[in-house]
Short mmCIF file of C-alpha atoms in Angstrom, two decimals:
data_model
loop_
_atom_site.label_atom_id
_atom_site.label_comp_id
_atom_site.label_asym_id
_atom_site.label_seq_id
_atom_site.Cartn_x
_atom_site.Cartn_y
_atom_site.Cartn_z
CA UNK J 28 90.59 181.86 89.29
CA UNK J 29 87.84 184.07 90.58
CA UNK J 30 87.89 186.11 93.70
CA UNK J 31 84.53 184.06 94.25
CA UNK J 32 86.29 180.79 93.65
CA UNK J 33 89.51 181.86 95.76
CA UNK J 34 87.06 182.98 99.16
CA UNK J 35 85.39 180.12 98.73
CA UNK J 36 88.83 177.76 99.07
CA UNK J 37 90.04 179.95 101.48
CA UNK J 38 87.06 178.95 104.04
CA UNK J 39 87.73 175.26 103.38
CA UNK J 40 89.56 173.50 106.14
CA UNK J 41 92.70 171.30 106.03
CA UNK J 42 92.09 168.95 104.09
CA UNK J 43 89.79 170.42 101.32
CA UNK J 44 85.97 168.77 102.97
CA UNK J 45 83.55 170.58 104.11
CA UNK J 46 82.08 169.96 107.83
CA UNK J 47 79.70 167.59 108.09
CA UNK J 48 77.07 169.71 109.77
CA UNK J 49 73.97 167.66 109.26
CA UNK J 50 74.37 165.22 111.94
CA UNK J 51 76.52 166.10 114.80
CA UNK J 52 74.80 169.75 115.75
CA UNK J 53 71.06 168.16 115.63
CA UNK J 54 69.51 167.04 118.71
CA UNK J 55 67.35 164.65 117.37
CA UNK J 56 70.94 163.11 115.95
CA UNK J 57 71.96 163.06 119.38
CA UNK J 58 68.96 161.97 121.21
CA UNK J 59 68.85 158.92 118.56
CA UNK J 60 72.24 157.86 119.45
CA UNK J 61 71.63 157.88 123.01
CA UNK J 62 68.15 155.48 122.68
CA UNK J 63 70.34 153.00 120.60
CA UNK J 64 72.61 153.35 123.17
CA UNK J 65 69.87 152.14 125.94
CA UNK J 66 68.28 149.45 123.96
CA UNK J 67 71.56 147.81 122.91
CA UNK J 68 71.46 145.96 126.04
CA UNK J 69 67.88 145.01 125.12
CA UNK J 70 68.30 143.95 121.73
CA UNK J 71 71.29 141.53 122.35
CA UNK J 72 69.55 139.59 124.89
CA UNK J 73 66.63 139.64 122.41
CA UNK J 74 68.62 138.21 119.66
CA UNK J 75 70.81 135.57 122.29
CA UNK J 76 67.49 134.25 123.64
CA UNK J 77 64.50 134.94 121.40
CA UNK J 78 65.73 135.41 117.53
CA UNK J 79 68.34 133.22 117.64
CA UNK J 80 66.86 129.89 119.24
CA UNK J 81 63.44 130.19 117.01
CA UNK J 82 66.05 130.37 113.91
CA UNK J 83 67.75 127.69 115.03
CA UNK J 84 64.69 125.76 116.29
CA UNK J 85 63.24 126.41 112.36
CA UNK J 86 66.35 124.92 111.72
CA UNK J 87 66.22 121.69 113.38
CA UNK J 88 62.53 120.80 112.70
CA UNK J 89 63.99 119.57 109.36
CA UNK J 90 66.18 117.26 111.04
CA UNK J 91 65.37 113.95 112.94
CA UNK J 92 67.91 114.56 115.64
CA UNK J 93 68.13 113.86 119.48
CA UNK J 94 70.22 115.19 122.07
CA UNK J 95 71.86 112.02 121.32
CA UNK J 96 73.24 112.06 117.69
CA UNK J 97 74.21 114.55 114.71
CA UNK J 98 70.88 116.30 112.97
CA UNK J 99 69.93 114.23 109.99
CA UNK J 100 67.75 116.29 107.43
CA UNK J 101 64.73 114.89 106.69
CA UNK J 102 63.23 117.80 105.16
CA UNK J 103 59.03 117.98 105.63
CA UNK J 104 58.91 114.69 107.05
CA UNK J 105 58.33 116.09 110.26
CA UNK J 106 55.29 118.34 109.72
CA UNK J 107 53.93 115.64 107.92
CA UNK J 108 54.28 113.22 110.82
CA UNK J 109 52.65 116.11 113.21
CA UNK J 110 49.80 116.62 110.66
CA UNK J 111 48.88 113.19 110.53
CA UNK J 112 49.01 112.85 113.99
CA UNK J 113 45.05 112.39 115.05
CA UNK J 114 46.02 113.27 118.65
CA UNK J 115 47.66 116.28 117.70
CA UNK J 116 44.55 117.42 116.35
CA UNK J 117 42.43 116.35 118.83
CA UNK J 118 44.89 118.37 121.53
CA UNK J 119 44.25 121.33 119.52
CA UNK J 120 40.63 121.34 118.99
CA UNK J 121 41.02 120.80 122.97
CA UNK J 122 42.93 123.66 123.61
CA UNK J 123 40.17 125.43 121.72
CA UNK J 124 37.55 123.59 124.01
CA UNK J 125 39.53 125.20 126.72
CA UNK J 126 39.85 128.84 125.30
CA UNK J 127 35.73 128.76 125.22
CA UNK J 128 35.47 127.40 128.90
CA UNK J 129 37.95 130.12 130.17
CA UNK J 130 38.34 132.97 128.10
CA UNK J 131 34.55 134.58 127.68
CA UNK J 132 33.73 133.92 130.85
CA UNK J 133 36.94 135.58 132.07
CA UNK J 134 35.99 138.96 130.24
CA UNK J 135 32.74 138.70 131.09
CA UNK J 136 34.06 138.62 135.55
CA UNK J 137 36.15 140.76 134.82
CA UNK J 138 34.28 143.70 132.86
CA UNK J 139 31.60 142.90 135.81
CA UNK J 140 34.42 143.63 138.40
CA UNK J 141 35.90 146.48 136.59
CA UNK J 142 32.52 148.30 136.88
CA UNK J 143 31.86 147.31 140.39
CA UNK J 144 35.28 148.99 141.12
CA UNK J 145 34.80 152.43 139.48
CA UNK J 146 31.17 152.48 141.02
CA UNK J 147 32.41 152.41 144.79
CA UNK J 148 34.23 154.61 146.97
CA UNK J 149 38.04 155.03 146.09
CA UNK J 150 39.19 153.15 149.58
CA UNK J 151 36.63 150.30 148.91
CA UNK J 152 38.14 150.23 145.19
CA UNK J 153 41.62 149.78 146.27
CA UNK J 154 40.51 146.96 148.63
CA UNK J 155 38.88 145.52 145.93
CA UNK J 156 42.19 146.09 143.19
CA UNK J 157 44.51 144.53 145.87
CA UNK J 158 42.22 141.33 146.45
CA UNK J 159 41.69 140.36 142.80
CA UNK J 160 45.57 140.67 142.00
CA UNK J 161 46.55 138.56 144.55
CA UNK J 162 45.62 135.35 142.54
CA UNK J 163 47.83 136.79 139.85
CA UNK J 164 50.86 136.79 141.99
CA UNK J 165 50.36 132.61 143.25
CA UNK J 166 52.49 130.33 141.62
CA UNK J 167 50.63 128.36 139.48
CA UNK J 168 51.84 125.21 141.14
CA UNK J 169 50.78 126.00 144.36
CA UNK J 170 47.59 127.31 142.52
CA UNK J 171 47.31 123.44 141.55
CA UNK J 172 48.07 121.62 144.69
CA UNK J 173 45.53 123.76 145.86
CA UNK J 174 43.35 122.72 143.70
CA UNK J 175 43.54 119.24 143.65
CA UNK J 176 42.67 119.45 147.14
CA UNK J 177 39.73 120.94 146.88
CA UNK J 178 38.25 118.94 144.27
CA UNK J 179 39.71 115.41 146.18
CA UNK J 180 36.59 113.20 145.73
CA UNK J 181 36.73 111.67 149.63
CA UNK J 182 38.34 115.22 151.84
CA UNK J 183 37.78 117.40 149.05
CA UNK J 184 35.80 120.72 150.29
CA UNK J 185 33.65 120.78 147.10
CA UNK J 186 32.64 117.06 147.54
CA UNK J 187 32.14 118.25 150.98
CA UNK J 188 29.67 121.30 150.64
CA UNK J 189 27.77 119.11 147.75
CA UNK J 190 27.57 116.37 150.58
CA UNK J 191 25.63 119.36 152.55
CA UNK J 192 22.98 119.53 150.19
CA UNK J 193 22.66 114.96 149.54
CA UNK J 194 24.84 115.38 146.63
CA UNK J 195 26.98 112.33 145.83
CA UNK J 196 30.21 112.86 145.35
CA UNK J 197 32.20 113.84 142.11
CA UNK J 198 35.40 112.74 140.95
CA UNK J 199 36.20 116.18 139.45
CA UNK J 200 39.37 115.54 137.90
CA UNK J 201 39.53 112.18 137.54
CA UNK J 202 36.23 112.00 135.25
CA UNK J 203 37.06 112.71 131.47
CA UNK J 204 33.44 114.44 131.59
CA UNK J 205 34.61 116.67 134.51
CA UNK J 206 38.53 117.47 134.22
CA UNK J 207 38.58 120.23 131.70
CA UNK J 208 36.22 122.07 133.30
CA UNK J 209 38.14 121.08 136.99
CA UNK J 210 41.07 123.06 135.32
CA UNK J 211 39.50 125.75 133.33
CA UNK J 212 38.15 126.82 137.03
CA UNK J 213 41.48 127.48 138.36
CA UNK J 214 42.72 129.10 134.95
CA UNK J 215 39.90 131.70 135.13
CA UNK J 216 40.71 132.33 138.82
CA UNK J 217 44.79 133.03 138.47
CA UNK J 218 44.15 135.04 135.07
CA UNK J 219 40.91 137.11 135.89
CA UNK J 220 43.12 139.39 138.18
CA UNK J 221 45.37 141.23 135.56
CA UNK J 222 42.28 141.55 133.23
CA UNK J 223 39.95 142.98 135.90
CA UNK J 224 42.75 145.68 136.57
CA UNK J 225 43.60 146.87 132.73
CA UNK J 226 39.71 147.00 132.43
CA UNK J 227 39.53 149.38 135.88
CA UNK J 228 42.59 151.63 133.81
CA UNK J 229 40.26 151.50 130.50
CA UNK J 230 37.04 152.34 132.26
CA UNK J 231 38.23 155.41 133.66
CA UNK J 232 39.59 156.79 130.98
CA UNK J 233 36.11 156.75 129.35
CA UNK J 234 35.42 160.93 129.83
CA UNK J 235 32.58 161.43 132.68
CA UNK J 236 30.92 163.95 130.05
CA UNK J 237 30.10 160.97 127.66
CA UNK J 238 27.79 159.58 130.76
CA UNK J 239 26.56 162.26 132.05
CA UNK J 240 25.10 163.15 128.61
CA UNK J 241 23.79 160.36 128.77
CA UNK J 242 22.20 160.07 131.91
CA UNK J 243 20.46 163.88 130.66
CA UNK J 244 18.74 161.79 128.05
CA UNK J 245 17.53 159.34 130.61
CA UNK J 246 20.18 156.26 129.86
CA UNK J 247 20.13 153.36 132.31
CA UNK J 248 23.49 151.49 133.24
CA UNK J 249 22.65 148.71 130.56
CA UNK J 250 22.04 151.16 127.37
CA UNK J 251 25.25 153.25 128.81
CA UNK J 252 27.83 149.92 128.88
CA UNK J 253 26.37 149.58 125.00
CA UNK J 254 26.34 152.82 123.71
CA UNK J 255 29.55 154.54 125.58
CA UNK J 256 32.00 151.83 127.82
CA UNK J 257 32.22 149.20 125.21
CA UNK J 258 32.97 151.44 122.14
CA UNK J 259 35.17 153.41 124.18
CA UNK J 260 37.03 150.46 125.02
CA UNK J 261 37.06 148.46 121.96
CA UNK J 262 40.89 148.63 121.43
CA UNK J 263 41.20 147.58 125.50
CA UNK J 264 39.09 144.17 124.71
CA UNK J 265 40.91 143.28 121.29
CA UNK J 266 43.78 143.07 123.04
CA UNK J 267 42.57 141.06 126.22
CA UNK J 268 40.65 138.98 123.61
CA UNK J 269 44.03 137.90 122.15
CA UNK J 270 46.52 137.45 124.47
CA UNK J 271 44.05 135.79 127.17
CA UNK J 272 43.58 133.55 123.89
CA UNK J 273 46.39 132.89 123.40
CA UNK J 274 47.73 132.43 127.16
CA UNK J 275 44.73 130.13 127.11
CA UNK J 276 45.63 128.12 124.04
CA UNK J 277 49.45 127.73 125.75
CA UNK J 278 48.34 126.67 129.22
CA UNK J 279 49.57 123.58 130.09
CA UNK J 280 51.18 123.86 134.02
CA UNK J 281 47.69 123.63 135.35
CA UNK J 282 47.13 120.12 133.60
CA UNK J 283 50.52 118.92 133.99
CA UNK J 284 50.42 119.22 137.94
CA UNK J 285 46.65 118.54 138.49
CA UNK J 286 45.88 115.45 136.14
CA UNK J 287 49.13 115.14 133.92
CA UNK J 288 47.00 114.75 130.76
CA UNK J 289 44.48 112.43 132.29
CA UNK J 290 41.97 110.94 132.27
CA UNK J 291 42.21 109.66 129.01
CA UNK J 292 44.39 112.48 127.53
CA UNK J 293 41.00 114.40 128.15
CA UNK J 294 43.35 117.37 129.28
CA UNK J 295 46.30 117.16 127.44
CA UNK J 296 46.36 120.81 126.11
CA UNK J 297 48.33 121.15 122.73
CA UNK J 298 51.81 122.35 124.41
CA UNK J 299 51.17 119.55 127.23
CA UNK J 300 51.19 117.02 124.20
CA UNK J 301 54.72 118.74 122.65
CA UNK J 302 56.05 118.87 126.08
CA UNK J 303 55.34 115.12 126.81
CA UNK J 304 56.51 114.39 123.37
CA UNK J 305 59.55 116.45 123.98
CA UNK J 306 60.05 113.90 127.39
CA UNK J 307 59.47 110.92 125.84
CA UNK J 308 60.21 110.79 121.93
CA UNK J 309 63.94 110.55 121.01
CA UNK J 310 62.98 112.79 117.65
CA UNK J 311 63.37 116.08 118.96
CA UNK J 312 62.33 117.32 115.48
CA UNK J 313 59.33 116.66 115.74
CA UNK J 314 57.96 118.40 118.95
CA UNK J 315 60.02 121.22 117.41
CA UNK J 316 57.54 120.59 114.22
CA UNK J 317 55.04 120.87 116.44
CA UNK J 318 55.81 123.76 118.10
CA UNK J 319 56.20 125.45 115.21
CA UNK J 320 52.93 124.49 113.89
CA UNK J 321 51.08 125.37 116.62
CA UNK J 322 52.76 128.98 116.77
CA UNK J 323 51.49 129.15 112.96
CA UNK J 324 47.09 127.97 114.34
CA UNK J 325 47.81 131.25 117.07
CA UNK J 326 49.42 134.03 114.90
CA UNK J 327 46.44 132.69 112.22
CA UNK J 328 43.86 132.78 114.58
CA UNK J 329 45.13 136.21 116.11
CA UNK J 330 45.06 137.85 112.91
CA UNK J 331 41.59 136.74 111.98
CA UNK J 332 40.00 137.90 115.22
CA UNK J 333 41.86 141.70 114.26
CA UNK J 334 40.28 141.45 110.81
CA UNK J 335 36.97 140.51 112.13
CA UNK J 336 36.88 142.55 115.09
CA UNK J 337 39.12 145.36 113.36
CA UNK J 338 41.49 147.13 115.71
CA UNK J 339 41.48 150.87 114.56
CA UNK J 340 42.03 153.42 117.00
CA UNK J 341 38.59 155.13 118.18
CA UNK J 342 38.57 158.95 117.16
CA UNK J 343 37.77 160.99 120.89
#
């Protein structure tokens, strides 16, 4: 043996390994170990409550079972019964109805309100923060009762302003041509407030030099939202676009409490139809079908609108 060889065995510890020095002396190691440590809590509940129930709910949409007998697999028979369904359909190209009535005209308010707020004083903007949050924070049911008051067609206070002006009255929500729009109104209203306020975040981020270069060159307010505030905040609107979509698309407390579907299921929103079906049908399966199938129209329709609108990251 070599005097190399016998130095070298003679720095070996018990045991003939060498320390493991990779790991346990790095900070990042340690750091790492300490995240996993925080989101364990996090990632349990996830997979108890989230992960777990969808698998299982995949599971039982091949089954025609109730709460009252063993699951029976039936395979596709399910989906099939939900895609032949014409009122499924026609509750979906509703809820897309809906999403047009409510969701343009929210960004629109609210990209209107955002500017309005970084245009005024800072006291008058906080004022102004405050009051178009507060909607945000209502319960939606009381939101509804509310509602339905308003629009009552013989003590209703919108009957009774019209009235002012020799208007006859209106049965808001109880006229098929009416009701959507009765309960788009309050939709806009409650979810308006939470948009308004990420806009007012996006908006001043936008750097002051991009304007004021602008104004130099003789920009007016209208050429400056085109050219500067809407690029600037194209990632902002991509994502208000699709999850005010999608909340949109999934609304159905609104119609539940102020018509219940009615008149003639002219507001039965596509989760309001698996939720009654859910009450009523003894198949579970198939408003878990449902369900599912509907999840599959919004992650489709999400991912077209981030093809078409593409959601890269703007270079500063």
């Amino acid at each position: 043996m070599t005097d190399a060889s016998v130095a070298t065995v003679g720095q070996l510890p018990a045991g003939g390994r060498q320390p493991d020095r990779t790991h346990r002396g790095d900070p990042r190691y340690r750091d790492t170990k300490v995240a996993w440590l925080m989101l364990a809590p996090v990632v349990v509940l996830l997979g108890i409550f989230v992960l777990w129930p969808t698998v299982y709910a995949g599971y039982l949409s091949f089954h025609d079972w109730s709460f009252y007998k063993d699951p029976v697999f039936v395979g596709w028979k399910n989906f099939s019964d939900v895609l032949k369904d014409p009122l499924f359909w026609a509750t979906v190209r509703r809820g897309f109805l809906f999403v047009a009535m409510t969701v343009p005209l929210m960004l629109v308010l609210g990209f209107l309100f955002a500017n309005l707020v970084v245009s005024v004083s800072r006291g008058l903007a906080s004022t102004l923060k405050v009051s178009i949050y507060i909607p945000t924070i209502i319960s939606t049911v009381i939101a509804s009762i509310v509602f339905v008051l308003i629009y009552d067609y013989s003590g209703g206070l919108l009957n009774a302003a019209l009235g002012v002006f020799n208007v006859d009255p209106i049965a808001w929500i109880g006229d098929p041509a009416w009701a959507l729009v009765s309960v788009a109104v309050p939709a806009i209203w409650l979810g308006m407030g939470l948009t308004s306020l990420i806009m007012v975040a996006s908006m001043v981020d936008v750097p002051g030099e991009f304007y004021e270069a602008a104004a130099m060159e003789g920009a007016n307010w209208w050429q400056k939202t085109i050219y500067i505030t809407i690029p600037q905040m194209k990632n902002v609107l991509l994502y208000l676009l699709i999850t005010d979509f999608v909340a949109a698309l999934q609304q159905y407390e609104l119609p539940l409490i102020m018509t219940k579907g009615g008149p003639l299921d002219s507001t039965t929103t596509p989760n309001l139809f698996i939720f009654n079906h859910f009450r009523n049908d003894m198949n579970v399966g198939y408003s878990i079908a449902a369900a599912l199938l509907l999840f599959i129209v919004l992650g489709t329709v999400s991912s077209l609108v981030f093809r078409i609108f593409n959601s890269e990251k703007l270079v500063d």
